[in-house]
Short mmCIF file of C-alpha atoms in Angstrom, two decimals:
data_model
loop_
_atom_site.label_atom_id
_atom_site.label_comp_id
_atom_site.label_asym_id
_atom_site.label_seq_id
_atom_site.Cartn_x
_atom_site.Cartn_y
_atom_site.Cartn_z
CA UNK A 4 0.00 0.00 0.00
CA UNK A 5 3.10 2.28 0.27
CA UNK A 6 4.24 4.09 -2.87
CA UNK A 7 7.60 3.05 -4.30
CA UNK A 8 8.59 6.66 -5.05
CA UNK A 9 10.65 8.10 -2.32
CA UNK A 10 11.40 4.85 -0.51
CA UNK A 11 10.76 1.15 -0.67
CA UNK A 12 10.50 -1.65 1.78
CA UNK A 13 14.23 -1.71 2.14
CA UNK A 14 14.11 1.72 3.68
CA UNK A 15 12.17 0.41 6.69
CA UNK A 16 8.82 1.85 5.57
CA UNK A 17 6.90 -1.30 6.48
CA UNK A 18 8.37 -1.31 9.99
CA UNK A 19 7.61 2.41 10.30
CA UNK A 20 4.00 1.95 9.28
CA UNK A 21 3.59 -0.86 11.83
CA UNK A 22 4.77 1.39 14.64
CA UNK A 23 2.71 4.35 15.93
CA UNK A 24 3.93 7.83 15.08
CA UNK A 25 5.37 9.92 17.91
CA UNK A 26 2.71 12.18 19.38
CA UNK A 27 4.41 15.41 18.23
CA UNK A 28 4.83 14.14 14.68
CA UNK A 29 1.23 12.88 14.58
CA UNK A 30 -0.17 16.26 15.66
CA UNK A 31 1.82 18.04 12.93
CA UNK A 32 0.66 15.48 10.34
CA UNK A 33 -3.01 16.02 11.34
CA UNK A 34 -2.52 19.79 11.03
CA UNK A 35 -1.03 19.40 7.52
CA UNK A 36 -4.01 17.21 6.48
CA UNK A 37 -6.48 19.71 8.02
CA UNK A 38 -4.84 22.62 6.14
CA UNK A 39 -4.93 20.76 2.83
CA UNK A 40 -8.41 19.37 3.48
CA UNK A 41 -10.12 22.63 2.59
CA UNK A 42 -8.57 22.77 -0.87
CA UNK A 43 -10.13 19.48 -1.97
CA UNK A 44 -13.57 18.89 -3.33
CA UNK A 45 -16.02 16.56 -1.69
CA UNK A 46 -15.46 14.00 -4.43
CA UNK A 47 -11.69 14.04 -3.82
CA UNK A 48 -12.16 13.23 -0.14
CA UNK A 49 -12.35 9.67 1.18
CA UNK A 50 -15.88 8.58 2.09
CA UNK A 51 -15.20 8.59 5.83
CA UNK A 52 -14.02 12.24 5.71
CA UNK A 53 -16.77 13.81 3.63
CA UNK A 54 -18.93 14.55 6.69
CA UNK A 55 -16.21 16.92 7.93
CA UNK A 56 -15.94 18.89 4.65
CA UNK A 57 -17.83 21.91 6.06
CA UNK A 58 -15.93 22.04 9.37
CA UNK A 59 -13.53 24.87 10.17
CA UNK A 60 -9.82 23.83 10.23
CA UNK A 61 -9.56 23.91 14.05
CA UNK A 62 -12.78 21.92 14.55
CA UNK A 63 -11.76 19.55 11.77
CA UNK A 64 -8.40 18.86 13.45
CA UNK A 65 -10.16 18.38 16.80
CA UNK A 66 -13.00 16.07 15.77
CA UNK A 67 -11.61 14.33 12.63
CA UNK A 68 -7.92 13.99 13.58
CA UNK A 69 -7.98 10.22 14.03
CA UNK A 70 -10.01 9.68 10.84
CA UNK A 71 -7.69 11.92 8.80
CA UNK A 72 -4.54 10.15 10.09
CA UNK A 73 -6.05 6.76 9.26
CA UNK A 74 -7.11 7.91 5.77
CA UNK A 75 -3.63 9.36 5.12
CA UNK A 76 -2.04 6.03 6.08
CA UNK A 77 -4.41 3.74 4.16
CA UNK A 78 -5.37 5.84 1.12
CA UNK A 79 -2.29 6.59 -1.12
CA UNK A 80 -4.33 8.78 -3.49
CA UNK A 81 -5.60 10.96 -0.63
CA UNK A 82 -2.02 11.23 0.74
CA UNK A 83 -0.76 12.22 -2.72
CA UNK A 84 -3.41 14.99 -2.96
CA UNK A 85 -2.52 16.27 0.51
CA UNK A 86 1.19 16.14 -0.47
CA UNK A 87 0.46 18.28 -3.56
CA UNK A 88 -1.39 20.84 -1.42
CA UNK A 89 1.53 20.85 1.02
CA UNK A 90 4.06 21.37 -1.81
CA UNK A 91 2.00 24.35 -2.99
CA UNK A 92 1.90 25.83 0.54
CA UNK A 93 5.46 24.92 1.66
CA UNK A 94 7.63 24.82 -1.46
CA UNK A 95 10.93 25.53 0.32
CA UNK A 96 10.56 22.74 2.88
CA UNK A 97 9.27 20.36 0.20
CA UNK A 98 12.21 21.15 -2.07
CA UNK A 99 14.70 20.68 0.76
CA UNK A 100 13.23 17.26 1.58
CA UNK A 101 13.28 16.22 -2.07
CA UNK A 102 16.96 17.21 -2.31
CA UNK A 103 17.76 15.29 0.89
CA UNK A 104 19.08 18.35 2.76
CA UNK A 105 16.38 19.87 5.06
CA UNK A 106 17.03 23.28 6.52
CA UNK A 107 18.94 22.95 9.83
CA UNK A 108 16.83 25.75 11.39
CA UNK A 109 13.58 23.90 10.69
CA UNK A 110 11.69 22.25 13.56
CA UNK A 111 12.49 18.50 13.56
CA UNK A 112 8.81 17.73 14.16
CA UNK A 113 7.75 19.80 11.14
CA UNK A 114 10.44 18.09 9.03
CA UNK A 115 9.31 14.62 10.19
CA UNK A 116 5.62 15.41 9.52
CA UNK A 117 6.42 16.76 6.04
CA UNK A 118 8.57 13.72 5.30
CA UNK A 119 5.75 11.42 6.44
CA UNK A 120 3.35 13.12 4.02
CA UNK A 121 5.74 13.59 1.05
CA UNK A 122 7.60 10.26 1.53
CA UNK A 123 10.95 11.34 0.04
CA UNK A 124 14.03 9.07 0.13
CA UNK A 125 15.06 8.39 3.73
CA UNK A 126 11.77 9.68 5.23
CA UNK A 127 11.69 6.80 7.73
CA UNK A 128 14.99 7.95 9.22
CA UNK A 129 13.72 11.51 9.42
CA UNK A 130 10.56 10.42 11.23
CA UNK A 131 12.54 8.12 13.53
CA UNK A 132 15.09 10.84 14.27
CA UNK A 133 12.29 13.34 14.96
CA UNK A 134 10.65 10.86 17.32
CA UNK A 135 13.93 10.29 19.14
CA UNK A 136 14.54 14.01 19.29
CA UNK A 137 11.04 14.54 20.63
CA UNK A 138 11.58 11.81 23.23
CA UNK A 139 14.88 13.43 24.26
CA UNK A 140 13.15 16.80 24.44
CA UNK A 141 10.33 15.24 26.45
CA UNK A 142 12.85 13.55 28.74
CA UNK A 143 14.76 16.80 29.21
CA UNK A 144 11.51 18.66 29.77
CA UNK A 145 10.35 15.97 32.22
CA UNK A 146 13.72 16.16 33.98
CA UNK A 147 13.49 19.93 34.18
CA UNK A 148 9.91 19.69 35.46
CA UNK A 149 11.02 17.05 37.97
CA UNK A 150 13.84 19.32 39.13
CA UNK A 151 11.48 22.28 39.44
CA UNK A 152 8.93 20.09 41.26
CA UNK A 153 11.68 18.83 43.59
CA UNK A 154 12.74 22.38 44.36
CA UNK A 155 9.12 23.31 45.00
CA UNK A 156 8.64 20.31 47.28
CA UNK A 157 11.82 21.19 49.17
CA UNK A 158 10.60 24.75 49.63
CA UNK A 159 7.23 23.45 50.80
CA UNK A 160 9.00 21.07 53.19
CA UNK A 161 11.04 23.95 54.61
CA UNK A 162 7.90 26.03 54.98
CA UNK A 163 6.09 23.08 56.61
CA UNK A 164 8.96 22.59 59.04
CA UNK A 165 8.96 26.29 59.90
CA UNK A 166 5.17 26.23 60.30
CA UNK A 167 5.49 23.13 62.51
CA UNK A 168 8.04 24.89 64.73
CA UNK A 169 5.78 27.93 64.94
CA UNK A 170 2.71 25.81 65.71
CA UNK A 171 4.67 23.83 68.31
CA UNK A 172 5.78 27.00 70.08
CA UNK A 173 2.24 28.39 69.91
CA UNK A 174 0.75 25.15 71.25
CA UNK A 175 3.29 25.09 74.07
CA UNK A 176 2.33 28.64 74.98
CA UNK A 177 -1.36 27.73 74.83
CA UNK A 178 -0.67 24.62 76.94
CA UNK A 179 1.08 26.72 79.59
CA UNK A 180 -1.82 29.17 79.57
CA UNK A 181 -4.30 26.28 79.82
CA UNK A 182 -2.40 24.83 82.77
CA UNK A 183 -2.47 28.18 84.54
CA UNK A 184 -6.18 28.55 83.78
CA UNK A 185 -6.83 25.01 85.05
CA UNK A 186 -5.02 25.80 88.30
CA UNK A 187 -7.10 28.96 88.66
CA UNK A 188 -10.28 26.99 87.98
CA UNK A 189 -9.26 24.38 90.57
CA UNK A 190 -8.84 27.13 93.15
CA UNK A 191 -12.22 28.61 92.22
CA UNK A 192 -13.79 25.16 92.36
CA UNK A 193 -12.44 24.55 95.87
CA UNK A 194 -13.77 27.95 96.91
CA UNK A 195 -17.15 27.18 95.33
CA UNK A 196 -17.29 23.82 97.13
CA UNK A 197 -16.63 25.59 100.42
CA UNK A 198 -19.43 28.06 99.63
CA UNK A 199 -21.75 25.17 98.80
CA UNK A 200 -21.00 23.46 102.09
CA UNK A 201 -21.66 26.69 104.00
CA UNK A 202 -24.90 27.15 102.02
CA UNK A 203 -26.00 23.61 102.82
CA UNK A 204 -25.34 24.22 106.50
CA UNK A 205 -27.33 27.47 106.37
CA UNK A 206 -30.12 25.65 104.51
CA UNK A 207 -30.30 22.94 107.17
CA UNK A 208 -30.47 25.66 109.83
CA UNK A 209 -33.29 27.47 107.97
CA UNK A 210 -35.15 24.19 107.50
CA UNK A 211 -34.94 23.53 111.25
CA UNK A 212 -36.27 27.01 111.96
CA UNK A 213 -39.07 26.45 109.44
CA UNK A 214 -40.03 23.20 111.15
CA UNK A 215 -40.14 25.03 114.48
CA UNK A 216 -42.26 27.83 113.01
CA UNK A 217 -44.53 25.26 111.34
CA UNK A 218 -45.05 23.44 114.64
CA UNK A 219 -45.82 26.73 116.37
CA UNK A 220 -48.25 27.60 113.57
CA UNK A 221 -50.03 24.25 113.96
CA UNK A 222 -50.32 24.91 117.68
CA UNK A 223 -51.72 28.39 117.08
CA UNK A 224 -54.15 27.07 114.45
CA UNK A 225 -55.38 24.41 116.87
CA UNK A 226 -55.85 27.06 119.56
CA UNK A 227 -57.65 29.32 117.08
CA UNK A 228 -59.95 26.47 116.03
CA UNK A 229 -60.75 25.74 119.65
CA UNK A 230 -61.48 29.41 120.25
CA UNK A 231 -63.62 29.51 117.07
CA UNK A 232 -65.66 26.52 118.28
CA UNK A 233 -66.13 28.19 121.68
CA UNK A 234 -67.24 31.44 120.03
CA UNK A 235 -69.64 29.56 117.74
CA UNK A 236 -71.18 27.86 120.76
CA UNK A 237 -71.43 31.23 122.49
CA UNK A 238 -73.00 32.72 119.35
CA UNK A 239 -75.56 29.93 119.25
CA UNK A 240 -76.44 30.65 122.86
CA UNK A 241 -76.79 34.38 122.12
CA UNK A 242 -78.93 33.66 119.04
CA UNK A 243 -81.16 31.39 121.15
CA UNK A 244 -81.51 34.13 123.74
CA UNK A 245 -82.27 36.68 121.05
CA UNK A 246 -84.93 34.46 119.53
CA UNK A 247 -86.51 33.97 122.92
CA UNK A 248 -86.46 37.73 123.43
CA UNK A 249 -88.08 38.31 120.07
CA UNK A 250 -90.74 35.72 120.80
CA UNK A 251 -91.51 37.42 124.10
CA UNK A 252 -91.66 40.80 122.35
CA UNK A 253 -94.11 39.43 119.77
CA UNK A 254 -96.27 38.06 122.54
CA UNK A 255 -96.11 41.40 124.26
CA UNK A 256 -97.15 43.19 121.11
CA UNK A 257 -100.05 40.76 120.70
CA UNK A 258 -101.33 41.72 124.14
CA UNK A 259 -100.97 45.40 123.34
CA UNK A 260 -102.77 44.90 120.01
CA UNK A 261 -105.64 43.18 121.86
CA UNK A 262 -105.90 46.04 124.27
CA UNK A 263 -105.84 48.57 121.43
CA UNK A 264 -108.57 46.61 119.59
CA UNK A 265 -110.78 46.58 122.69
CA UNK A 266 -110.22 50.28 123.15
CA UNK A 267 -111.07 50.93 119.47
CA UNK A 268 -114.28 48.85 119.75
CA UNK A 269 -115.26 50.84 122.81
CA UNK A 270 -114.68 54.11 120.98
CA UNK A 271 -116.76 52.89 118.01
CA UNK A 272 -119.61 51.81 120.23
CA UNK A 273 -119.50 55.18 121.93
CA UNK A 274 -119.56 56.97 118.56
CA UNK A 275 -122.58 54.96 117.44
CA UNK A 276 -124.40 55.76 120.68
CA UNK A 277 -123.51 59.41 120.26
CA UNK A 278 -124.80 59.34 116.66
CA UNK A 279 -128.08 57.89 117.83
CA UNK A 280 -128.35 60.44 120.57
CA UNK A 281 -127.68 63.26 118.13
CA UNK A 282 -130.09 61.67 115.58
CA UNK A 283 -127.62 61.88 112.77
CA UNK A 284 -129.15 60.83 109.43
CA UNK A 285 -127.90 57.48 108.08
CA UNK A 286 -125.66 57.41 105.05
CA UNK A 287 -127.69 57.00 101.88
CA UNK A 288 -124.69 56.32 99.56
CA UNK A 289 -121.56 54.43 100.51
CA UNK A 290 -118.24 55.67 99.09
CA UNK A 291 -117.50 52.38 97.31
CA UNK A 292 -120.69 52.75 95.29
CA UNK A 293 -119.38 55.96 93.69
CA UNK A 294 -116.55 54.15 91.87
CA UNK A 295 -117.31 53.38 88.19
CA UNK A 296 -116.65 49.70 87.46
CA UNK A 297 -118.11 46.75 85.60
CA UNK A 298 -120.14 44.38 87.64
CA UNK A 299 -119.72 40.60 87.29
CA UNK A 300 -121.42 39.10 84.26
CA UNK A 301 -121.20 42.23 82.08
CA UNK A 302 -117.66 41.53 80.57
CA UNK A 303 -116.43 38.37 78.93
CA UNK A 304 -112.90 36.94 79.29
CA UNK A 305 -112.38 37.72 75.59
CA UNK A 306 -112.97 41.43 76.28
CA UNK A 307 -110.50 41.32 79.16
CA UNK A 308 -107.85 39.68 76.95
CA UNK A 309 -108.41 42.33 74.29
CA UNK A 310 -107.70 45.05 76.86
CA UNK A 311 -104.35 43.41 77.94
CA UNK A 312 -101.20 44.91 76.44
CA UNK A 313 -98.69 42.89 74.38
CA UNK A 314 -95.07 42.56 75.54
CA UNK A 315 -94.01 44.47 72.41
CA UNK A 316 -96.54 47.30 72.93
CA UNK A 317 -94.77 50.64 73.62
CA UNK A 318 -97.71 51.51 75.92
CA UNK A 319 -96.19 49.12 78.49
CA UNK A 320 -93.12 51.37 78.64
CA UNK A 321 -95.35 54.45 79.10
CA UNK A 322 -97.16 52.74 81.98
CA UNK A 323 -93.86 51.80 83.64
CA UNK A 324 -92.41 55.30 83.23
CA UNK A 325 -95.62 56.77 84.70
CA UNK A 326 -94.86 55.08 88.05
CA UNK A 327 -93.62 57.45 90.80
CA UNK A 328 -89.82 57.95 90.83
CA UNK A 329 -89.32 55.64 87.79
CA UNK A 330 -85.73 55.19 86.55
CA UNK A 331 -85.07 54.09 82.93
CA UNK A 332 -81.62 52.47 82.32
CA UNK A 333 -80.74 52.01 78.60
CA UNK A 334 -78.14 49.59 77.19
CA UNK A 335 -76.93 52.12 74.58
CA UNK A 336 -75.12 50.09 71.92
CA UNK A 337 -77.62 47.23 72.26
CA UNK A 338 -80.42 49.61 71.34
CA UNK A 339 -78.58 51.45 68.53
CA UNK A 340 -77.25 48.27 66.90
CA UNK A 341 -80.78 46.87 67.01
CA UNK A 342 -82.34 49.95 65.40
CA UNK A 343 -79.70 51.51 63.09
CA UNK A 344 -76.50 49.41 63.03
CA UNK A 345 -75.33 50.79 59.65
CA UNK A 346 -74.53 54.24 61.14
CA UNK A 347 -71.12 55.10 62.68
CA UNK A 348 -70.94 54.72 66.48
CA UNK A 349 -70.74 58.47 67.09
CA UNK A 350 -73.91 59.14 65.09
CA UNK A 351 -75.64 56.19 66.79
CA UNK A 352 -74.92 57.75 70.21
CA UNK A 353 -76.09 61.25 69.18
CA UNK A 354 -79.34 59.98 67.66
CA UNK A 355 -80.22 57.81 70.69
CA UNK A 356 -79.38 60.51 73.24
CA UNK A 357 -81.49 63.09 71.38
CA UNK A 358 -84.51 60.76 71.41
CA UNK A 359 -83.97 59.86 75.11
CA UNK A 360 -83.88 63.58 75.96
CA UNK A 361 -87.32 64.03 74.40
CA UNK A 362 -88.62 60.95 76.27
CA UNK A 363 -87.32 62.30 79.59
CA UNK A 364 -89.00 65.65 78.96
CA UNK A 365 -92.30 63.93 78.12
CA UNK A 366 -92.41 61.47 81.06
CA UNK A 367 -90.38 63.24 83.75
CA UNK A 368 -88.61 59.94 84.52
CA UNK A 369 -84.93 59.65 85.39
CA UNK A 370 -83.01 58.35 82.34
CA UNK A 371 -79.50 56.83 82.33
CA UNK A 372 -77.82 55.64 79.08
CA UNK A 373 -74.85 53.25 79.40
CA UNK A 374 -72.27 52.67 76.64
CA UNK A 375 -69.45 50.11 76.52
CA UNK A 376 -66.10 51.89 76.96
CA UNK A 377 -64.29 49.09 75.09
CA UNK A 378 -65.84 50.38 71.82
CA UNK A 379 -64.00 53.72 72.14
CA UNK A 380 -60.76 54.38 70.23
CA UNK A 381 -60.28 57.76 72.01
CA UNK A 382 -61.98 59.81 74.77
CA UNK A 383 -65.46 61.06 73.78
CA UNK A 384 -66.08 64.82 73.83
CA UNK A 385 -69.84 64.77 74.47
CA UNK A 386 -72.19 67.21 76.17
CA UNK A 387 -74.96 65.06 77.75
CA UNK A 388 -78.43 66.21 76.65
CA UNK A 389 -80.89 67.63 79.19
CA UNK A 390 -82.51 65.03 81.41
CA UNK A 391 -80.20 62.12 80.35
CA UNK A 392 -77.26 60.77 82.34
CA UNK A 393 -74.56 59.31 80.03
CA UNK A 394 -72.09 56.74 81.42
CA UNK A 395 -69.23 54.78 79.78
CA UNK A 396 -67.88 51.60 81.39
CA UNK A 397 -64.30 51.67 82.71
CA UNK A 398 -61.50 49.56 81.16
CA UNK A 399 -62.03 45.92 82.07
CA UNK A 400 -65.73 46.49 82.95
CA UNK A 401 -68.47 45.76 80.42
CA UNK A 402 -71.60 47.83 79.96
CA UNK A 403 -73.66 44.84 81.15
CA UNK A 404 -71.85 44.79 84.50
CA UNK A 405 -72.24 48.59 84.86
CA UNK A 406 -76.02 48.22 84.29
CA UNK A 407 -76.23 45.55 87.00
CA UNK A 408 -74.32 47.86 89.38
CA UNK A 409 -76.81 50.68 88.70
CA UNK A 410 -79.76 48.37 89.44
CA UNK A 411 -78.18 47.12 92.68
CA UNK A 412 -77.53 50.71 93.78
CA UNK A 413 -81.26 51.60 93.73
CA UNK A 414 -83.24 51.23 96.99
CA UNK A 415 -85.73 48.33 97.26
CA UNK A 416 -89.17 49.21 95.94
CA UNK A 417 -88.12 51.88 93.42
CA UNK A 418 -89.35 51.08 89.86
CA UNK A 419 -86.31 50.53 87.64
CA UNK A 420 -86.79 49.72 83.94
CA UNK A 421 -83.85 48.33 81.87
CA UNK A 422 -84.01 48.47 78.05
CA UNK A 423 -81.84 45.71 76.52
CA UNK A 424 -82.23 42.71 74.23
CA UNK A 425 -79.32 40.90 75.94
CA UNK A 426 -80.85 37.85 77.65
CA UNK A 427 -78.12 37.72 80.28
CA UNK A 428 -78.66 41.38 81.17
CA UNK A 429 -82.46 40.96 81.31
CA UNK A 430 -82.25 37.92 83.59
CA UNK A 431 -79.69 39.58 85.86
CA UNK A 432 -81.66 42.80 86.38
CA UNK A 433 -84.89 40.84 86.83
CA UNK A 434 -83.32 38.92 89.72
CA UNK A 435 -82.25 42.26 91.22
CA UNK A 436 -85.87 43.56 91.14
CA UNK A 437 -85.79 45.62 87.92
CA UNK A 438 -88.23 45.34 85.01
CA UNK A 439 -86.52 44.45 81.67
CA UNK A 440 -88.02 45.55 78.35
CA UNK A 441 -86.78 44.71 74.86
CA UNK A 442 -84.76 47.25 72.86
CA UNK A 443 -87.34 47.01 70.08
CA UNK A 444 -90.06 48.28 72.49
CA UNK A 445 -87.98 51.36 73.35
CA UNK A 446 -87.24 51.99 69.67
CA UNK A 447 -90.96 51.83 68.85
CA UNK A 448 -91.70 54.28 71.67
CA UNK A 449 -88.93 56.66 70.53
CA UNK A 450 -90.14 56.58 66.91
#
């Protein structure tokens, strides 16, 4: 497969082709093929290289290097075409190789690569010499790199030794400081143990004193319980005596009442005798007969039921407020949020207070309106209307509790009316003696 021109089997070409090219020579050969690749048509390229025809030279050398080297070695026609392109691009080097005297200044690797492509006489020796030269250069370069690496390792070893000495000295200093600190901590620990022992002794002393005080307290409690039992017995005796005294007083009053009744009967008998003696005319009309009323049988139960007022009738509120010394207590926000909840709180208060002022003027009753202070974001600047007392609950106190306090503050027997729909408020004031009415009843009366 090797051309006879430029060298035959006797020149060692067969042995050269069986051995791999040196790496440096192979790279130069691939570069020569890549440079000449672009000057060939697709038809002139081997089939395995046509897919790389559109690649740039650098990409072609990178991705098709192995394929190009194989094609150059196995396809004599392709090698001949690449050789012609190389002769056109490098005529001086090609001519020197053909004459057998390459330029001494030329790179041995370039000479070997050109000889491998052109195959002049003695090209095997040139390639072999270039490989040996490359190996010597690699060996020298490896030796130089080894020497530089050895120097670097020696310098690193010296630096490591120096660092080790520095770290050793630092660690010794830290060890001495740690020993001193440990001795100081031992002294503090012994002092703390002594303090703990003294504290334990003081604690045992305090515990003994507490036991003594506890025993004395038990003794005093027992004495106090005995005294309490004695006082309870004495109180029972006093209560028995008081009850006996009250019983005797009631019996005494019964005797006095009997005497007074006898005296009154005597006076009445005397008055009747005096009336007879004076011939006073008898009464023709008794006072009870002057009262207009319906006699039995003239009104049916249905008529009576028709005259009764409903719980939601505002007339009930008028009747209650007509009682002497009546006091109306209003759960403010409960009423306003029942009647006009869509309005702002300030306008709710003003509207309700204006209507309550008119109600107070009409009925003459005492009116108190209570608002929940928790609803306020700031103090209220409000001039209470005439005849209406306005109260806000304190922080932590609800309006419901303030209403119950107002009801409890009234004397027994005074008519107190509370307007609220809150069931808990209504039940609470009812137990305290007040009369609850629904907020809707008050709203009807105000409207």
